[in-house]
Tab-separated table of C-alpha atoms and ligand atoms in Angstrom:
chain	number	residue	atom	x	y	z
A	1	MET	CA	-1.118	-2.084	46.602
A	2	ASP	CA	-0.111	0.716	44.197
A	3	PHE	CA	3.455	0.627	42.946
A	4	SER	CA	5.191	3.609	41.388
A	5	PRO	CA	5.412	3.316	37.582
A	6	ALA	CA	9.138	4.099	37.880
A	7	MET	CA	9.641	1.049	40.125
A	8	ILE	CA	7.719	-1.233	37.773
A	9	THR	CA	9.630	0.062	34.744
A	10	ALA	CA	12.954	-0.409	36.565
A	11	LEU	CA	12.066	-4.047	37.351
A	12	ARG	CA	10.918	-4.763	33.779
A	13	GLN	CA	13.972	-3.147	32.161
A	14	ALA	CA	16.628	-4.466	34.578
A	15	SER	CA	19.169	-6.774	32.965
A	16	HIS	CA	20.198	-7.962	36.481
A	17	ILE	CA	18.013	-8.012	39.584
A	18	ALA	CA	19.651	-8.811	42.953
A	19	VAL	CA	17.727	-9.612	46.128
A	20	LEU	CA	18.856	-9.774	49.767
A	21	THR	CA	16.519	-11.501	52.222
A	22	GLY	CA	16.540	-11.738	56.002
A	23	ALA	CA	14.469	-13.527	58.618
A	24	GLY	CA	11.435	-11.344	57.864
A	25	ILE	CA	10.629	-13.268	54.665
A	26	SER	CA	10.308	-16.466	56.716
A	27	ALA	CA	8.174	-14.868	59.440
A	28	GLU	CA	5.013	-15.771	57.477
A	29	SER	CA	6.215	-19.380	57.452
A	30	GLN	CA	5.983	-19.233	61.260
A	31	ILE	CA	9.762	-19.178	61.715
A	32	PRO	CA	10.586	-16.559	64.380
A	33	THR	CA	12.908	-13.834	63.095
A	34	PHE	CA	16.447	-13.947	64.427
A	35	ARG	CA	15.681	-11.258	66.962
A	36	GLU	CA	12.667	-13.306	68.145
A	37	SER	CA	14.410	-16.679	68.137
A	38	HIS	CA	15.136	-16.421	71.830
A	39	THR	CA	11.535	-16.993	72.846
A	40	GLY	CA	10.124	-19.520	75.288
A	41	LEU	CA	12.851	-21.850	76.601
A	42	TYR	CA	15.538	-19.551	75.219
A	43	ALA	CA	13.976	-16.265	76.336
A	44	LYS	CA	16.786	-15.602	78.781
A	45	TYR	CA	19.538	-16.048	76.193
A	46	ASN	CA	20.853	-13.548	73.653
A	47	PRO	CA	20.780	-15.182	70.179
A	48	GLN	CA	24.017	-13.426	69.334
A	49	GLU	CA	25.691	-15.295	72.200
A	50	LEU	CA	24.152	-18.640	71.300
A	51	ALA	CA	25.125	-18.119	67.627
A	52	SER	CA	28.840	-17.767	68.400
A	53	PRO	CA	31.936	-19.979	68.861
A	54	GLU	CA	32.227	-18.658	72.429
A	55	GLY	CA	28.634	-19.654	73.163
A	56	PHE	CA	29.274	-23.127	71.745
A	57	ARG	CA	32.504	-23.528	73.723
A	58	LYS	CA	30.743	-22.368	76.909
A	59	ASP	CA	27.718	-24.658	76.580
A	60	PRO	CA	27.786	-26.945	73.512
A	61	LYS	CA	24.709	-28.867	74.717
A	62	LEU	CA	22.588	-25.687	75.030
A	63	VAL	CA	23.661	-24.415	71.612
A	64	TRP	CA	23.106	-27.810	69.931
A	65	GLU	CA	19.609	-28.028	71.464
A	66	TRP	CA	18.770	-24.432	70.392
A	67	TYR	CA	19.563	-25.403	66.812
A	68	ALA	CA	17.673	-28.701	67.156
A	69	TRP	CA	14.623	-26.665	68.264
A	70	ARG	CA	15.029	-24.307	65.291
A	71	ARG	CA	15.535	-27.291	62.929
A	72	SER	CA	12.262	-28.783	64.170
A	73	MET	CA	10.464	-25.519	63.312
A	74	VAL	CA	12.115	-25.339	59.880
A	75	THR	CA	11.187	-28.960	59.133
A	76	LYS	CA	7.514	-28.154	59.857
A	77	ALA	CA	7.601	-24.852	57.933
A	78	GLU	CA	6.563	-24.353	54.319
A	79	PRO	CA	7.743	-21.676	51.876
A	80	ASN	CA	5.207	-18.817	51.864
A	81	PRO	CA	3.904	-16.588	49.011
A	82	GLY	CA	6.902	-14.278	49.534
A	83	HIS	CA	9.386	-17.076	48.780
A	84	LYS	CA	7.255	-18.206	45.818
A	85	ALA	CA	7.035	-14.682	44.364
A	86	LEU	CA	10.853	-14.598	44.235
A	87	VAL	CA	10.795	-17.901	42.283
A	88	ASP	CA	8.495	-16.183	39.740
A	89	MET	CA	10.677	-13.062	39.688
A	90	GLU	CA	13.723	-15.222	38.894
A	91	LYS	CA	11.848	-16.694	35.911
A	92	HIS	CA	11.020	-13.237	34.525
A	93	ALA	CA	14.330	-11.476	35.174
A	94	LYS	CA	17.077	-11.619	32.539
A	95	ASN	CA	19.708	-12.191	35.267
A	96	PHE	CA	18.760	-12.841	38.917
A	97	THR	CA	20.774	-13.329	42.121
A	98	LEU	CA	19.086	-14.264	45.390
A	99	ILE	CA	21.289	-13.578	48.423
A	100	THR	CA	19.945	-14.782	51.749
A	101	GLN	CA	21.052	-14.365	55.361
A	102	ASN	CA	18.560	-17.025	56.363
A	103	VAL	CA	19.705	-20.488	57.363
A	104	ASP	CA	16.285	-22.169	56.932
A	105	GLY	CA	16.716	-23.333	53.313
A	106	LEU	CA	13.169	-22.192	52.418
A	107	HIS	CA	14.215	-20.338	49.222
A	108	ILE	CA	15.683	-23.571	47.837
A	109	ARG	CA	12.627	-25.567	48.916
A	110	ALA	CA	10.412	-22.935	47.200
A	111	GLY	CA	12.266	-23.571	43.917
A	112	SER	CA	14.688	-20.621	43.674
A	113	LYS	CA	17.714	-21.660	41.602
A	114	ASN	CA	20.522	-19.137	42.055
A	115	VAL	CA	20.601	-18.852	45.870
A	116	LEU	CA	23.622	-17.596	47.849
A	117	GLU	CA	23.354	-18.752	51.491
A	118	LEU	CA	25.708	-16.227	53.131
A	119	HIS	CA	25.203	-17.632	56.637
A	120	GLY	CA	24.957	-21.346	55.845
A	121	ASN	CA	22.080	-23.733	56.434
A	122	LEU	CA	21.023	-25.100	59.831
A	123	MET	CA	19.700	-28.298	58.209
A	124	LYS	CA	23.350	-29.231	57.503
A	125	THR	CA	25.793	-30.438	60.187
A	126	ARG	CA	29.594	-30.341	60.193
A	127	CYS	CA	32.498	-31.456	62.353
A	128	SER	CA	33.575	-28.570	64.608
A	129	GLN	CA	37.252	-29.462	64.046
A	130	GLU	CA	37.553	-30.832	60.502
A	131	ASN	CA	34.726	-28.603	59.128
A	132	THR	CA	33.609	-31.485	56.900
A	133	LEU	CA	29.859	-31.978	56.392
A	134	VAL	CA	28.535	-34.985	58.338
A	135	THR	CA	25.258	-36.656	57.378
A	136	GLU	CA	25.293	-39.686	59.716
A	137	TRP	CA	26.501	-40.184	63.265
A	138	GLU	CA	25.997	-42.682	66.059
A	139	ASP	CA	22.977	-41.710	68.116
A	140	ASP	CA	24.509	-42.608	71.469
A	141	LYS	CA	22.497	-39.869	73.166
A	142	THR	CA	25.568	-37.678	73.760
A	143	ILE	CA	24.645	-34.027	73.039
A	144	PRO	CA	26.159	-32.586	70.903
A	145	PRO	CA	26.856	-35.808	68.951
A	146	LYS	CA	30.473	-36.608	68.123
A	147	CYS	CA	32.160	-36.630	64.717
A	148	PRO	CA	32.424	-40.282	63.549
A	149	THR	CA	35.960	-39.760	62.259
A	150	CYS	CA	37.650	-37.565	64.847
A	151	GLY	CA	35.348	-37.552	67.869
A	152	ALA	CA	35.030	-33.760	68.062
A	153	PHE	CA	31.596	-32.216	68.670
A	154	LEU	CA	29.328	-31.786	65.647
A	155	ARG	CA	27.866	-28.301	65.014
A	156	PRO	CA	25.335	-26.707	62.661
A	157	ASP	CA	26.784	-25.655	59.284
A	158	VAL	CA	26.041	-21.972	59.866
A	159	VAL	CA	28.198	-18.833	60.199
A	160	TRP	CA	28.364	-17.663	63.811
A	161	PHE	CA	29.096	-14.125	64.992
A	162	GLY	CA	32.825	-13.521	64.739
A	163	GLU	CA	33.176	-16.192	62.016
A	164	LYS	CA	34.118	-15.529	58.398
A	165	LEU	CA	31.416	-15.796	55.745
A	166	PRO	CA	31.966	-18.377	52.959
A	167	THR	CA	34.292	-16.697	50.459
A	168	ILE	CA	32.645	-17.626	47.131
A	169	PRO	CA	29.022	-16.818	48.103
A	170	LEU	CA	30.161	-13.465	49.553
A	171	GLN	CA	32.208	-12.668	46.429
A	172	LYS	CA	29.233	-13.496	44.178
A	173	ALA	CA	26.881	-11.466	46.387
A	174	THR	CA	29.214	-8.465	46.291
A	175	LEU	CA	29.535	-8.748	42.501
A	176	ALA	CA	25.740	-8.885	42.165
A	177	ALA	CA	25.251	-5.845	44.425
A	178	THR	CA	27.827	-3.820	42.481
A	179	SER	CA	26.518	-4.739	39.018
A	180	CYS	CA	22.719	-5.018	39.298
A	181	GLN	CA	20.255	-2.401	38.081
A	182	VAL	CA	17.644	-3.199	40.755
A	183	PHE	CA	18.356	-4.409	44.330
A	184	LEU	CA	15.523	-5.534	46.615
A	185	SER	CA	16.245	-5.677	50.386
A	186	ILE	CA	13.537	-7.806	51.964
A	187	GLY	CA	12.803	-8.637	55.620
A	188	THR	CA	16.127	-7.707	57.146
A	189	SER	CA	16.966	-5.325	59.983
A	190	THR	CA	20.055	-4.356	57.925
A	191	ILE	CA	22.341	-4.494	60.947
A	192	VAL	CA	24.531	-7.587	60.625
A	193	GLU	CA	27.706	-7.132	58.560
A	194	PRO	CA	28.967	-7.773	55.977
A	195	ALA	CA	25.495	-8.632	54.529
A	196	ALA	CA	24.051	-5.292	55.664
A	197	SER	CA	26.492	-3.424	53.390
A	198	LEU	CA	25.195	-5.074	50.219
A	199	PRO	CA	22.150	-2.804	49.658
A	200	PHE	CA	24.369	0.240	50.244
A	201	LEU	CA	26.875	-1.038	47.661
A	202	ALA	CA	23.989	-1.277	45.184
A	203	LEU	CA	22.764	2.209	46.122
A	204	HIS	CA	26.213	3.734	45.645
A	205	GLN	CA	26.681	2.249	42.160
A	206	GLY	CA	23.374	3.717	41.042
A	207	ALA	CA	21.004	0.751	41.281
A	208	ASP	CA	17.353	1.335	42.113
A	209	VAL	CA	16.968	-0.053	45.652
A	210	ILE	CA	13.578	-1.263	46.890
A	211	GLU	CA	13.077	-2.079	50.590
A	212	VAL	CA	10.275	-4.418	51.703
A	213	ASN	CA	9.779	-4.341	55.479
A	214	PRO	CA	6.916	-3.438	57.855
A	215	GLU	CA	9.452	-1.469	59.917
A	216	PRO	CA	12.044	1.190	59.023
A	217	THR	CA	15.717	0.142	58.958
A	218	PRO	CA	19.052	2.023	58.567
A	219	LEU	CA	18.536	1.653	54.805
A	220	SER	CA	15.047	3.185	54.679
A	221	LYS	CA	16.049	6.868	54.522
A	222	GLN	CA	18.345	6.337	51.561
A	223	VAL	CA	16.231	4.216	49.223
A	224	ALA	CA	14.043	5.552	46.419
A	225	PHE	CA	11.351	2.931	46.971
A	226	THR	CA	10.032	1.765	50.342
A	227	LEU	CA	7.273	-0.844	50.484
A	228	ARG	CA	6.030	-0.885	54.099
A	229	GLY	CA	4.401	-4.218	54.816
A	230	ALA	CA	4.723	-8.003	54.876
A	231	ALA	CA	6.779	-9.695	52.157
A	232	GLY	CA	4.172	-12.443	51.724
A	233	ILE	CA	1.575	-9.843	50.760
A	234	ILE	CA	3.703	-7.316	48.863
A	235	LEU	CA	5.943	-9.545	46.728
A	236	PRO	CA	3.190	-11.480	44.876
A	237	GLU	CA	1.468	-8.157	44.072
A	238	LEU	CA	4.770	-6.603	42.936
A	239	VAL	CA	5.575	-9.532	40.602
A	240	GLN	CA	2.045	-9.400	39.175
A	241	ALA	CA	2.256	-5.629	38.620
A	242	ALA	CA	5.610	-5.968	36.860
A	243	TRP	CA	5.152	-9.130	34.816
A	244	GLY	CA	1.464	-10.120	34.967
A	245	LEU	CA	-0.181	-13.087	36.616
A	246	GLY	CA	1.590	-16.312	37.635
A	247	GLY	CA	4.700	-17.851	36.097
B	301	LIG	C1	32.324	-11.340	60.693
B	301	LIG	C2	23.515	-17.490	61.234
B	301	LIG	C3	34.657	-11.180	60.799
B	301	LIG	C4	23.481	-18.118	62.594
B	301	LIG	C5	23.840	-15.098	61.584
B	301	LIG	C6	31.972	-7.659	67.558
B	301	LIG	C7	32.434	-8.956	67.674
B	301	LIG	C8	32.383	-9.867	66.634
B	301	LIG	C9	31.842	-9.462	65.428
B	301	LIG	C10	31.367	-8.178	65.317
B	301	LIG	C11	31.419	-7.267	66.347
B	301	LIG	N1	30.872	-6.083	65.929
B	301	LIG	C12	30.465	-6.226	64.643
B	301	LIG	C13	30.773	-7.471	64.272
B	301	LIG	C14	30.498	-8.075	63.010
B	301	LIG	C15	29.256	-8.927	63.193
B	301	LIG	C16	28.054	-8.000	63.201
B	301	LIG	O1	27.663	-7.529	62.148
B	301	LIG	N2	27.477	-7.752	64.385
B	301	LIG	C17	26.319	-6.875	64.430
B	301	LIG	C18	25.394	-7.307	65.558
B	301	LIG	C19	26.789	-5.426	64.593
B	301	LIG	N3	29.247	-9.805	62.052
B	301	LIG	C20	29.851	-10.994	62.155
B	301	LIG	O2	30.315	-11.442	63.163
B	301	LIG	C21	29.964	-11.758	60.841
B	301	LIG	N4	31.313	-12.210	60.685
B	301	LIG	O3	32.208	-10.159	60.769
B	301	LIG	O4	33.515	-11.992	60.673
B	301	LIG	C22	35.780	-12.023	60.446
B	301	LIG	C23	36.493	-11.717	59.279
B	301	LIG	C24	37.587	-12.487	58.976
B	301	LIG	C25	37.945	-13.568	59.802
B	301	LIG	C26	37.202	-13.882	60.938
B	301	LIG	C27	36.114	-13.103	61.265
B	301	LIG	C28	29.058	-12.974	60.859
B	301	LIG	C29	27.614	-12.533	60.852
B	301	LIG	C30	26.697	-13.750	60.661
B	301	LIG	C31	26.091	-14.170	61.966
B	301	LIG	N5	25.128	-15.262	61.746
B	301	LIG	N6	23.015	-16.120	61.305
B	301	LIG	C32	22.077	-18.363	63.079
B	301	LIG	O5	21.103	-17.969	62.403
B	301	LIG	O6	21.955	-18.992	64.148
B	301	LIG	S1	23.198	-13.547	61.658
B	301	LIG	C33	21.502	-13.586	61.887
B	301	LIG	O7	21.086	-12.313	62.329
B	301	LIG	C34	20.738	-13.743	60.621
B	301	LIG	O8	21.311	-14.669	59.754
B	301	LIG	C35	20.722	-12.374	60.032
B	301	LIG	O9	21.810	-12.169	59.173
B	301	LIG	C36	21.000	-11.507	61.199
B	301	LIG	C37	19.966	-10.433	61.362
B	301	LIG	O10	18.799	-11.024	61.312
B	301	LIG	P1	17.705	-10.551	60.170
B	301	LIG	O11	17.692	-11.566	59.117
B	301	LIG	O12	17.896	-9.148	59.752
B	301	LIG	O13	16.505	-10.707	61.020
B	301	LIG	P2	16.102	-9.778	62.181
B	301	LIG	O14	15.381	-10.626	63.127
B	301	LIG	O15	17.247	-8.968	62.656
B	301	LIG	O16	15.112	-8.760	61.448
B	301	LIG	C38	13.979	-9.256	60.795
B	301	LIG	C39	13.460	-8.121	59.932
B	301	LIG	O17	12.307	-8.586	59.230
B	301	LIG	C40	13.014	-6.917	60.748
B	301	LIG	O18	13.491	-5.729	60.118
B	301	LIG	C41	11.482	-6.979	60.665
B	301	LIG	O19	10.889	-5.687	60.654
B	301	LIG	C42	11.281	-7.644	59.339
B	301	LIG	N7	10.030	-8.394	59.186
B	301	LIG	C43	9.306	-9.028	60.151
B	301	LIG	N8	8.241	-9.632	59.578
B	301	LIG	C44	8.312	-9.382	58.242
B	301	LIG	C45	9.451	-8.607	57.988
B	301	LIG	N9	9.796	-8.199	56.745
B	301	LIG	C46	8.990	-8.561	55.727
B	301	LIG	N10	7.885	-9.317	55.884
B	301	LIG	C47	7.516	-9.738	57.123
B	301	LIG	N11	6.404	-10.484	57.271
């Protein structure tokens, strides 16, 4: 793939590169994107309803089992060349912030160091009342399982629709977007707030914004650099073009 010399120069000269990823970067690890994660058994449900406190209150068993199904896919998944290219980019960049909306933990498993998980991580479980992380519980077949200390239902440690994002990760992500020289928006439909505002914050402070997505998004018309295609193909080639082969 040919990259514009201006884009390559911007990447090489940036003192801070920030990246926002969405479900699209995990698509090539066979994890359905958020919009697709109501396939099969869950085809008749709207993921936005399942991923909400109301959905959990209405049918805690259904929501727990939806996450258990997604956890089983994540457990089987491996980081793909797109995740690995961002590990290389972090090694080359002077200052690098990886902001993800994904809850699959694949960036961390790939080896990325400075990762901000804005929407939590579905491999972690917490008490729905005390909000404390819980690693062990009695497997008495009740679904959802109960908190060992207070008996309330356990839930995935993710941010549902209508819930506040974790304060520190969001503050750090906002700081990165408003101070970076280059911002890459990768594999996200750029719809869900407040994450979707981050690339626009970067744009408005004068950063070079690069979008990597096979489809157009609300960001596409405003960015200087659009790379139409799959992250797993584009990102390794982009890192090689900017910094040469391998780590
Ligand atoms: C908040 C974790 C306020 C859970 C997620 C009405 C009522 C309530 C809230 C709202 C409302 N109206 C607006 C809101 C705000 C709401 C919102 O933005 N709604 C949208 C729909 C308009 N936001 C919230 O509710 C947030 N909280 O506002 O709180 C508040 C404040 C103070 C106090 C109390 C409350 C919380 C939002 C977080 C929700 N949780 N995930 C879970 O995963 O189960 S969001 C979930 O969907 C993902 O995490 C992701 O962020 C989001 C969108 O998914 P994407 O990652 O973009 O994936 P998607 O499938 O959409 O797109 C994939 C893209 O990849 C596509 O563009 C595709 O082309 C591309 N692609 C495909 N293949 C590839 C590829 N790209 C590259 N390579 C490929 N191979």
